[in-house]
Amino acid sequence: MTDYKKLSENAFNIQAKTYDTDKNGKHARNLYQDIIKALSSLQFSNVLDVGCGTGEVLSIIRKLYPTALLYGIDISEEMLKKAEEKKIDNLNLYLGDAEHLPFENARFDVLICTDSFHHYPKPQKAVSEFYRVLDNDGYLLLADFVKPFPIRQIMNIFLPFSNEGDVKIYSQNEILSFLRHSGFQDIQYRKINKSSYLVMAKK
C-alpha cells in the first residue's frame, strides 16, 4: 500500500530549500493573492495554515495583520525550518498532518489550506478535522489544483505512481461533498485560474 504521507514528507523535505522561488512552488505562489483577498473580507484574531510549507503566505498575512496570532502545521520538517528562518512574529509552528491536528476543538477563527489537499490520503477525515478545530462561525479557505474532465481522470490514473505523494485531483462535486458531509455551510466554490479553485466555507 502506498504511503502517501511518507512520499509527501520526503518530496517536500527535498524541495524546501528552493520552494519559494522554483517551479515546485509556483502553483502555490499563484494562489496566495486569492487567499489574501478572501481573508480581507473576514474578521479574525487567529489563523491556522494547514500544509503551511515555508510559511510564505503566513509571512504575507503577518505584514497585513500585525496583531493576529498565526499557526502553521506541515508534514515536512525541512519546510518548517524554512518557515522558522523567516522570523515571523507570533507564529507557532507544528510538525504533523492534516488528518490529526494537535489542537483543541473550536480553536481558530480562520483555517487556510493552500495547494496541499490533493496530498491527503483521507480527505474526508482532514475536512472533519478542519471543521473540528474551527470556532463556531469560523471560516475555511481551501485552494488547490483542479483540471476538467476527462484530463482529471487521466491524471488520476497516473498520480499513484508519483513519488511526490500526490493522491488525487478532486472534482468540484467531490470537494463540495467533503465539506457538506462534515457540516460546512455557505460554501462558495470558484475557479481562480485555469488550474486552481478557491473555496470559502463557514462552520
PDB file of C-alpha atoms in Angstrom:
ATOM      1  CA  MET A   1       0.000   0.000   0.000  1.00  0.00           C
ATOM      2  CA  THR A   2       1.352   3.408  -0.972  1.00  0.00           C
ATOM      3  CA  ASP A   3       2.494   5.531   1.975  1.00  0.00           C
ATOM      4  CA  TYR A   4       1.450   8.906   0.562  1.00  0.00           C
ATOM      5  CA  LYS A   5       2.375  10.798   3.718  1.00  0.00           C
ATOM      6  CA  LYS A   6       5.936   9.488   3.673  1.00  0.00           C
ATOM      7  CA  LEU A   7       6.256  10.278  -0.021  1.00  0.00           C
ATOM      8  CA  SER A   8       4.980  13.822   0.590  1.00  0.00           C
ATOM      9  CA  GLU A   9       7.304  14.281   3.552  1.00  0.00           C
ATOM     10  CA  ASN A  10      10.339  13.136   1.565  1.00  0.00           C
ATOM     11  CA  ALA A  11       9.455  15.190  -1.509  1.00  0.00           C
ATOM     12  CA  PHE A  12       8.882  18.412   0.413  1.00  0.00           C
ATOM     13  CA  ASN A  13      11.996  17.924   2.515  1.00  0.00           C
ATOM     14  CA  ILE A  14      13.945  17.869  -0.742  1.00  0.00           C
ATOM     15  CA  GLN A  15      12.038  20.798  -2.291  1.00  0.00           C
ATOM     16  CA  ALA A  16      12.144  23.043   0.796  1.00  0.00           C
ATOM     17  CA  LYS A  17      15.367  24.950   0.077  1.00  0.00           C
ATOM     18  CA  THR A  18      14.148  26.388  -3.233  1.00  0.00           C
ATOM     19  CA  TYR A  19      10.354  26.056  -2.916  1.00  0.00           C
ATOM     20  CA  ASP A  20       9.772  29.818  -2.617  1.00  0.00           C
ATOM     21  CA  THR A  21      11.429  30.523  -5.969  1.00  0.00           C
ATOM     22  CA  ASP A  22      11.404  27.429  -8.201  1.00  0.00           C
ATOM     23  CA  LYS A  23       8.824  25.612 -10.301  1.00  0.00           C
ATOM     24  CA  ASN A  24       7.825  23.249  -7.456  1.00  0.00           C
ATOM     25  CA  GLY A  25       6.258  26.108  -5.526  1.00  0.00           C
ATOM     26  CA  LYS A  26       4.952  28.110  -8.481  1.00  0.00           C
ATOM     27  CA  HIS A  27       1.384  26.772  -8.371  1.00  0.00           C
ATOM     28  CA  ALA A  28       1.103  27.508  -4.648  1.00  0.00           C
ATOM     29  CA  ARG A  29       2.531  31.008  -5.075  1.00  0.00           C
ATOM     30  CA  ASN A  30      -0.128  31.763  -7.691  1.00  0.00           C
ATOM     31  CA  LEU A  31      -2.806  31.059  -5.058  1.00  0.00           C
ATOM     32  CA  TYR A  32      -1.553  33.342  -2.297  1.00  0.00           C
ATOM     33  CA  GLN A  33      -3.083  36.565  -3.636  1.00  0.00           C
ATOM     34  CA  ASP A  34      -6.530  34.943  -3.808  1.00  0.00           C
ATOM     35  CA  ILE A  35      -6.214  33.611  -0.258  1.00  0.00           C
ATOM     36  CA  ILE A  36      -5.207  37.079   0.971  1.00  0.00           C
ATOM     37  CA  LYS A  37      -8.080  38.726  -0.890  1.00  0.00           C
ATOM     38  CA  ALA A  38     -10.601  36.277   0.601  1.00  0.00           C
ATOM     39  CA  LEU A  39      -9.106  36.811   4.048  1.00  0.00           C
ATOM     40  CA  SER A  40      -9.685  40.570   3.772  1.00  0.00           C
ATOM     41  CA  SER A  41     -13.458  40.016   3.913  1.00  0.00           C
ATOM     42  CA  LEU A  42     -13.291  38.151   7.253  1.00  0.00           C
ATOM     43  CA  GLN A  43     -12.996  39.154  10.910  1.00  0.00           C
ATOM     44  CA  PHE A  44     -10.390  37.137  12.791  1.00  0.00           C
ATOM     45  CA  SER A  45      -7.838  37.215  15.587  1.00  0.00           C
ATOM     46  CA  ASN A  46      -6.013  33.982  14.691  1.00  0.00           C
ATOM     47  CA  VAL A  47      -5.282  31.853  11.619  1.00  0.00           C
ATOM     48  CA  LEU A  48      -4.178  28.249  11.167  1.00  0.00           C
ATOM     49  CA  ASP A  49      -2.384  27.324   7.932  1.00  0.00           C
ATOM     50  CA  VAL A  50      -2.579  23.568   7.303  1.00  0.00           C
ATOM     51  CA  GLY A  51       0.208  22.463   4.995  1.00  0.00           C
ATOM     52  CA  CYS A  52       1.960  25.757   5.675  1.00  0.00           C
ATOM     53  CA  GLY A  53       5.172  24.791   3.890  1.00  0.00           C
ATOM     54  CA  THR A  54       7.803  27.525   4.109  1.00  0.00           C
ATOM     55  CA  GLY A  55       5.355  29.889   5.817  1.00  0.00           C
ATOM     56  CA  GLU A  56       5.262  32.271   2.867  1.00  0.00           C
ATOM     57  CA  VAL A  57       1.531  33.032   2.996  1.00  0.00           C
ATOM     58  CA  LEU A  58       1.750  33.419   6.791  1.00  0.00           C
ATOM     59  CA  SER A  59       4.527  35.950   6.250  1.00  0.00           C
ATOM     60  CA  ILE A  60       2.235  37.944   3.964  1.00  0.00           C
ATOM     61  CA  ILE A  61      -0.603  37.728   6.496  1.00  0.00           C
ATOM     62  CA  ARG A  62       1.707  38.943   9.270  1.00  0.00           C
ATOM     63  CA  LYS A  63       2.557  42.111   7.334  1.00  0.00           C
ATOM     64  CA  LEU A  64      -1.119  42.866   6.709  1.00  0.00           C
ATOM     65  CA  TYR A  65      -2.452  41.811  10.127  1.00  0.00           C
ATOM     66  CA  PRO A  66       0.290  42.560  12.686  1.00  0.00           C
ATOM     67  CA  THR A  67      -1.778  41.599  15.756  1.00  0.00           C
ATOM     68  CA  ALA A  68      -3.175  38.275  14.539  1.00  0.00           C
ATOM     69  CA  LEU A  69      -1.930  35.064  16.146  1.00  0.00           C
ATOM     70  CA  LEU A  70      -0.585  32.754  13.459  1.00  0.00           C
ATOM     71  CA  TYR A  71      -0.236  28.966  13.487  1.00  0.00           C
ATOM     72  CA  GLY A  72       1.180  26.622  10.872  1.00  0.00           C
ATOM     73  CA  ILE A  73       1.416  22.865  10.587  1.00  0.00           C
ATOM     74  CA  ASP A  74       3.260  20.828   7.976  1.00  0.00           C
ATOM     75  CA  ILE A  75       4.390  17.251   7.439  1.00  0.00           C
ATOM     76  CA  SER A  76       7.871  18.356   6.293  1.00  0.00           C
ATOM     77  CA  GLU A  77      10.477  19.240   8.894  1.00  0.00           C
ATOM     78  CA  GLU A  78      12.631  20.970   6.278  1.00  0.00           C
ATOM     79  CA  MET A  79       9.717  23.155   5.165  1.00  0.00           C
ATOM     80  CA  LEU A  80       9.160  24.206   8.767  1.00  0.00           C
ATOM     81  CA  LYS A  81      12.845  25.075   9.125  1.00  0.00           C
ATOM     82  CA  LYS A  82      12.499  27.453   6.169  1.00  0.00           C
ATOM     83  CA  ALA A  83       9.435  28.988   7.833  1.00  0.00           C
ATOM     84  CA  GLU A  84      11.377  29.457  11.076  1.00  0.00           C
ATOM     85  CA  GLU A  85      14.156  31.237   9.202  1.00  0.00           C
ATOM     86  CA  LYS A  86      11.679  33.965   8.215  1.00  0.00           C
ATOM     87  CA  LYS A  87      11.371  35.060  11.865  1.00  0.00           C
ATOM     88  CA  ILE A  88       7.638  35.716  11.594  1.00  0.00           C
ATOM     89  CA  ASP A  89       6.355  37.356  14.793  1.00  0.00           C
ATOM     90  CA  ASN A  90       3.775  35.457  16.877  1.00  0.00           C
ATOM     91  CA  LEU A  91       3.970  32.360  14.666  1.00  0.00           C
ATOM     92  CA  ASN A  92       3.622  28.919  16.236  1.00  0.00           C
ATOM     93  CA  LEU A  93       4.763  26.012  14.046  1.00  0.00           C
ATOM     94  CA  TYR A  94       3.899  22.328  14.418  1.00  0.00           C
ATOM     95  CA  LEU A  95       5.125  19.160  12.728  1.00  0.00           C
ATOM     96  CA  GLY A  96       2.156  16.965  11.828  1.00  0.00           C
ATOM     97  CA  ASP A  97      -0.508  16.174   9.249  1.00  0.00           C
ATOM     98  CA  ALA A  98      -3.973  17.384   8.370  1.00  0.00           C
ATOM     99  CA  GLU A  99      -5.750  14.221   9.467  1.00  0.00           C
ATOM    100  CA  HIS A 100      -4.569  14.551  13.085  1.00  0.00           C
ATOM    101  CA  LEU A 101      -4.491  18.229  14.019  1.00  0.00           C
ATOM    102  CA  PRO A 102      -2.964  18.710  17.506  1.00  0.00           C
ATOM    103  CA  PHE A 103      -5.397  21.416  18.574  1.00  0.00           C
ATOM    104  CA  GLU A 104      -8.473  21.570  20.770  1.00  0.00           C
ATOM    105  CA  ASN A 105     -11.981  21.993  19.379  1.00  0.00           C
ATOM    106  CA  ALA A 106     -13.140  25.421  18.193  1.00  0.00           C
ATOM    107  CA  ARG A 107      -9.660  26.963  18.432  1.00  0.00           C
ATOM    108  CA  PHE A 108      -9.346  29.015  15.251  1.00  0.00           C
ATOM    109  CA  ASP A 109     -11.235  31.835  13.548  1.00  0.00           C
ATOM    110  CA  VAL A 110      -9.853  31.001  10.098  1.00  0.00           C
ATOM    111  CA  LEU A 111      -8.190  27.895   8.651  1.00  0.00           C
ATOM    112  CA  ILE A 112      -6.392  28.117   5.330  1.00  0.00           C
ATOM    113  CA  CYS A 113      -5.161  25.208   3.237  1.00  0.00           C
ATOM    114  CA  THR A 114      -3.229  26.067   0.088  1.00  0.00           C
ATOM    115  CA  ASP A 115      -2.153  23.566  -2.548  1.00  0.00           C
ATOM    116  CA  SER A 116      -1.813  20.570  -0.230  1.00  0.00           C
ATOM    117  CA  PHE A 117      -5.288  18.996  -0.159  1.00  0.00           C
ATOM    118  CA  HIS A 118      -4.512  16.700  -3.110  1.00  0.00           C
ATOM    119  CA  HIS A 119      -1.795  15.071  -0.951  1.00  0.00           C
ATOM    120  CA  TYR A 120      -4.181  13.856   1.772  1.00  0.00           C
ATOM    121  CA  PRO A 121      -4.853  10.076   1.770  1.00  0.00           C
ATOM    122  CA  LYS A 122      -8.068  10.531   3.800  1.00  0.00           C
ATOM    123  CA  PRO A 123      -9.577  13.808   2.577  1.00  0.00           C
ATOM    124  CA  GLN A 124     -12.859  13.425   4.440  1.00  0.00           C
ATOM    125  CA  LYS A 125     -11.011  12.945   7.714  1.00  0.00           C
ATOM    126  CA  ALA A 126      -8.920  16.031   7.017  1.00  0.00           C
ATOM    127  CA  VAL A 127     -12.017  18.139   6.303  1.00  0.00           C
ATOM    128  CA  SER A 128     -13.641  16.863   9.501  1.00  0.00           C
ATOM    129  CA  GLU A 129     -10.517  17.958  11.390  1.00  0.00           C
ATOM    130  CA  PHE A 130     -10.741  21.384   9.740  1.00  0.00           C
ATOM    131  CA  TYR A 131     -14.328  21.644  10.957  1.00  0.00           C
ATOM    132  CA  ARG A 132     -13.473  20.462  14.472  1.00  0.00           C
ATOM    133  CA  VAL A 133     -10.724  22.997  15.154  1.00  0.00           C
ATOM    134  CA  LEU A 134     -12.635  25.948  13.696  1.00  0.00           C
ATOM    135  CA  ASP A 135     -14.572  28.151  16.080  1.00  0.00           C
ATOM    136  CA  ASN A 136     -18.320  28.486  15.621  1.00  0.00           C
ATOM    137  CA  ASP A 137     -18.798  30.886  12.712  1.00  0.00           C
ATOM    138  CA  GLY A 138     -15.171  30.276  11.708  1.00  0.00           C
ATOM    139  CA  TYR A 139     -14.174  30.065   8.046  1.00  0.00           C
ATOM    140  CA  LEU A 140     -12.245  27.638   5.891  1.00  0.00           C
ATOM    141  CA  LEU A 141     -10.301  28.915   2.874  1.00  0.00           C
ATOM    142  CA  LEU A 142      -9.265  25.963   0.719  1.00  0.00           C
ATOM    143  CA  ALA A 143      -7.348  26.467  -2.522  1.00  0.00           C
ATOM    144  CA  ASP A 144      -5.938  23.675  -4.637  1.00  0.00           C
ATOM    145  CA  PHE A 145      -5.268  22.158  -8.042  1.00  0.00           C
ATOM    146  CA  VAL A 146      -8.074  21.232 -10.434  1.00  0.00           C
ATOM    147  CA  LYS A 147      -8.423  20.045 -14.015  1.00  0.00           C
ATOM    148  CA  PRO A 148     -11.549  19.480 -16.156  1.00  0.00           C
ATOM    149  CA  PHE A 149     -12.961  16.106 -17.140  1.00  0.00           C
ATOM    150  CA  PRO A 150     -11.508  13.989 -18.773  1.00  0.00           C
ATOM    151  CA  ILE A 151      -7.994  15.363 -18.165  1.00  0.00           C
ATOM    152  CA  ARG A 152      -8.543  14.987 -14.421  1.00  0.00           C
ATOM    153  CA  GLN A 153      -9.426  11.278 -14.752  1.00  0.00           C
ATOM    154  CA  ILE A 154      -6.375  10.593 -16.911  1.00  0.00           C
ATOM    155  CA  MET A 155      -4.075  12.375 -14.459  1.00  0.00           C
ATOM    156  CA  ASN A 156      -5.609  10.477 -11.545  1.00  0.00           C
ATOM    157  CA  ILE A 157      -4.699   7.172 -13.194  1.00  0.00           C
ATOM    158  CA  PHE A 158      -1.036   8.110 -13.078  1.00  0.00           C
ATOM    159  CA  LEU A 159      -0.871  10.049  -9.783  1.00  0.00           C
ATOM    160  CA  PRO A 160      -0.458   6.908  -7.609  1.00  0.00           C
ATOM    161  CA  PHE A 161       2.830   6.307  -9.435  1.00  0.00           C
ATOM    162  CA  SER A 162       4.130   9.764  -8.500  1.00  0.00           C
ATOM    163  CA  ASN A 163       6.976   9.872  -5.990  1.00  0.00           C
ATOM    164  CA  GLU A 164       5.761  13.165  -4.548  1.00  0.00           C
ATOM    165  CA  GLY A 165       2.785  11.919  -2.544  1.00  0.00           C
ATOM    166  CA  ASP A 166       0.036  13.226  -4.844  1.00  0.00           C
ATOM    167  CA  VAL A 167      -3.155  11.274  -4.082  1.00  0.00           C
ATOM    168  CA  LYS A 168      -5.955  12.619  -6.267  1.00  0.00           C
ATOM    169  CA  ILE A 169      -7.200  15.685  -8.100  1.00  0.00           C
ATOM    170  CA  TYR A 170     -10.772  16.200  -6.932  1.00  0.00           C
ATOM    171  CA  SER A 171     -13.748  17.473  -8.895  1.00  0.00           C
ATOM    172  CA  GLN A 172     -15.899  20.359  -7.703  1.00  0.00           C
ATOM    173  CA  ASN A 173     -18.650  17.909  -6.707  1.00  0.00           C
ATOM    174  CA  GLU A 174     -16.213  15.861  -4.636  1.00  0.00           C
ATOM    175  CA  ILE A 175     -14.923  18.914  -2.793  1.00  0.00           C
ATOM    176  CA  LEU A 176     -18.442  20.154  -2.067  1.00  0.00           C
ATOM    177  CA  SER A 177     -19.423  16.684  -0.854  1.00  0.00           C
ATOM    178  CA  PHE A 178     -16.479  16.536   1.588  1.00  0.00           C
ATOM    179  CA  LEU A 179     -17.419  19.923   3.033  1.00  0.00           C
ATOM    180  CA  ARG A 180     -21.153  19.274   3.334  1.00  0.00           C
ATOM    181  CA  HIS A 181     -20.576  15.874   4.916  1.00  0.00           C
ATOM    182  CA  SER A 182     -18.514  17.499   7.677  1.00  0.00           C
ATOM    183  CA  GLY A 183     -21.132  20.184   8.292  1.00  0.00           C
ATOM    184  CA  PHE A 184     -19.771  23.249   6.496  1.00  0.00           C
ATOM    185  CA  GLN A 185     -22.307  25.809   5.303  1.00  0.00           C
ATOM    186  CA  ASP A 186     -22.413  28.842   2.989  1.00  0.00           C
ATOM    187  CA  ILE A 187     -19.975  27.078   0.670  1.00  0.00           C
ATOM    188  CA  GLN A 188     -18.655  29.227  -2.180  1.00  0.00           C
ATOM    189  CA  TYR A 189     -16.574  27.459  -4.835  1.00  0.00           C
ATOM    190  CA  ARG A 190     -14.955  29.307  -7.714  1.00  0.00           C
ATOM    191  CA  LYS A 191     -12.246  28.748 -10.279  1.00  0.00           C
ATOM    192  CA  ILE A 192      -9.479  31.318  -9.863  1.00  0.00           C
ATOM    193  CA  ASN A 193      -7.302  30.346 -12.833  1.00  0.00           C
ATOM    194  CA  LYS A 194      -7.015  27.535 -15.378  1.00  0.00           C
ATOM    195  CA  SER A 195      -5.686  25.036 -12.847  1.00  0.00           C
ATOM    196  CA  SER A 196      -6.971  26.217  -9.461  1.00  0.00           C
ATOM    197  CA  TYR A 197     -10.053  26.690  -7.325  1.00  0.00           C
ATOM    198  CA  LEU A 198     -10.773  28.530  -4.087  1.00  0.00           C
ATOM    199  CA  VAL A 199     -13.477  27.528  -1.630  1.00  0.00           C
ATOM    200  CA  MET A 200     -14.744  29.626   1.244  1.00  0.00           C
ATOM    201  CA  ALA A 201     -16.957  27.785   3.724  1.00  0.00           C
ATOM    202  CA  LYS A 202     -18.431  28.640   7.118  1.00  0.00           C
ATOM    203  CA  LYS A 203     -18.656  26.349  10.119  1.00  0.00           C
TER     204      LYS A 203
END
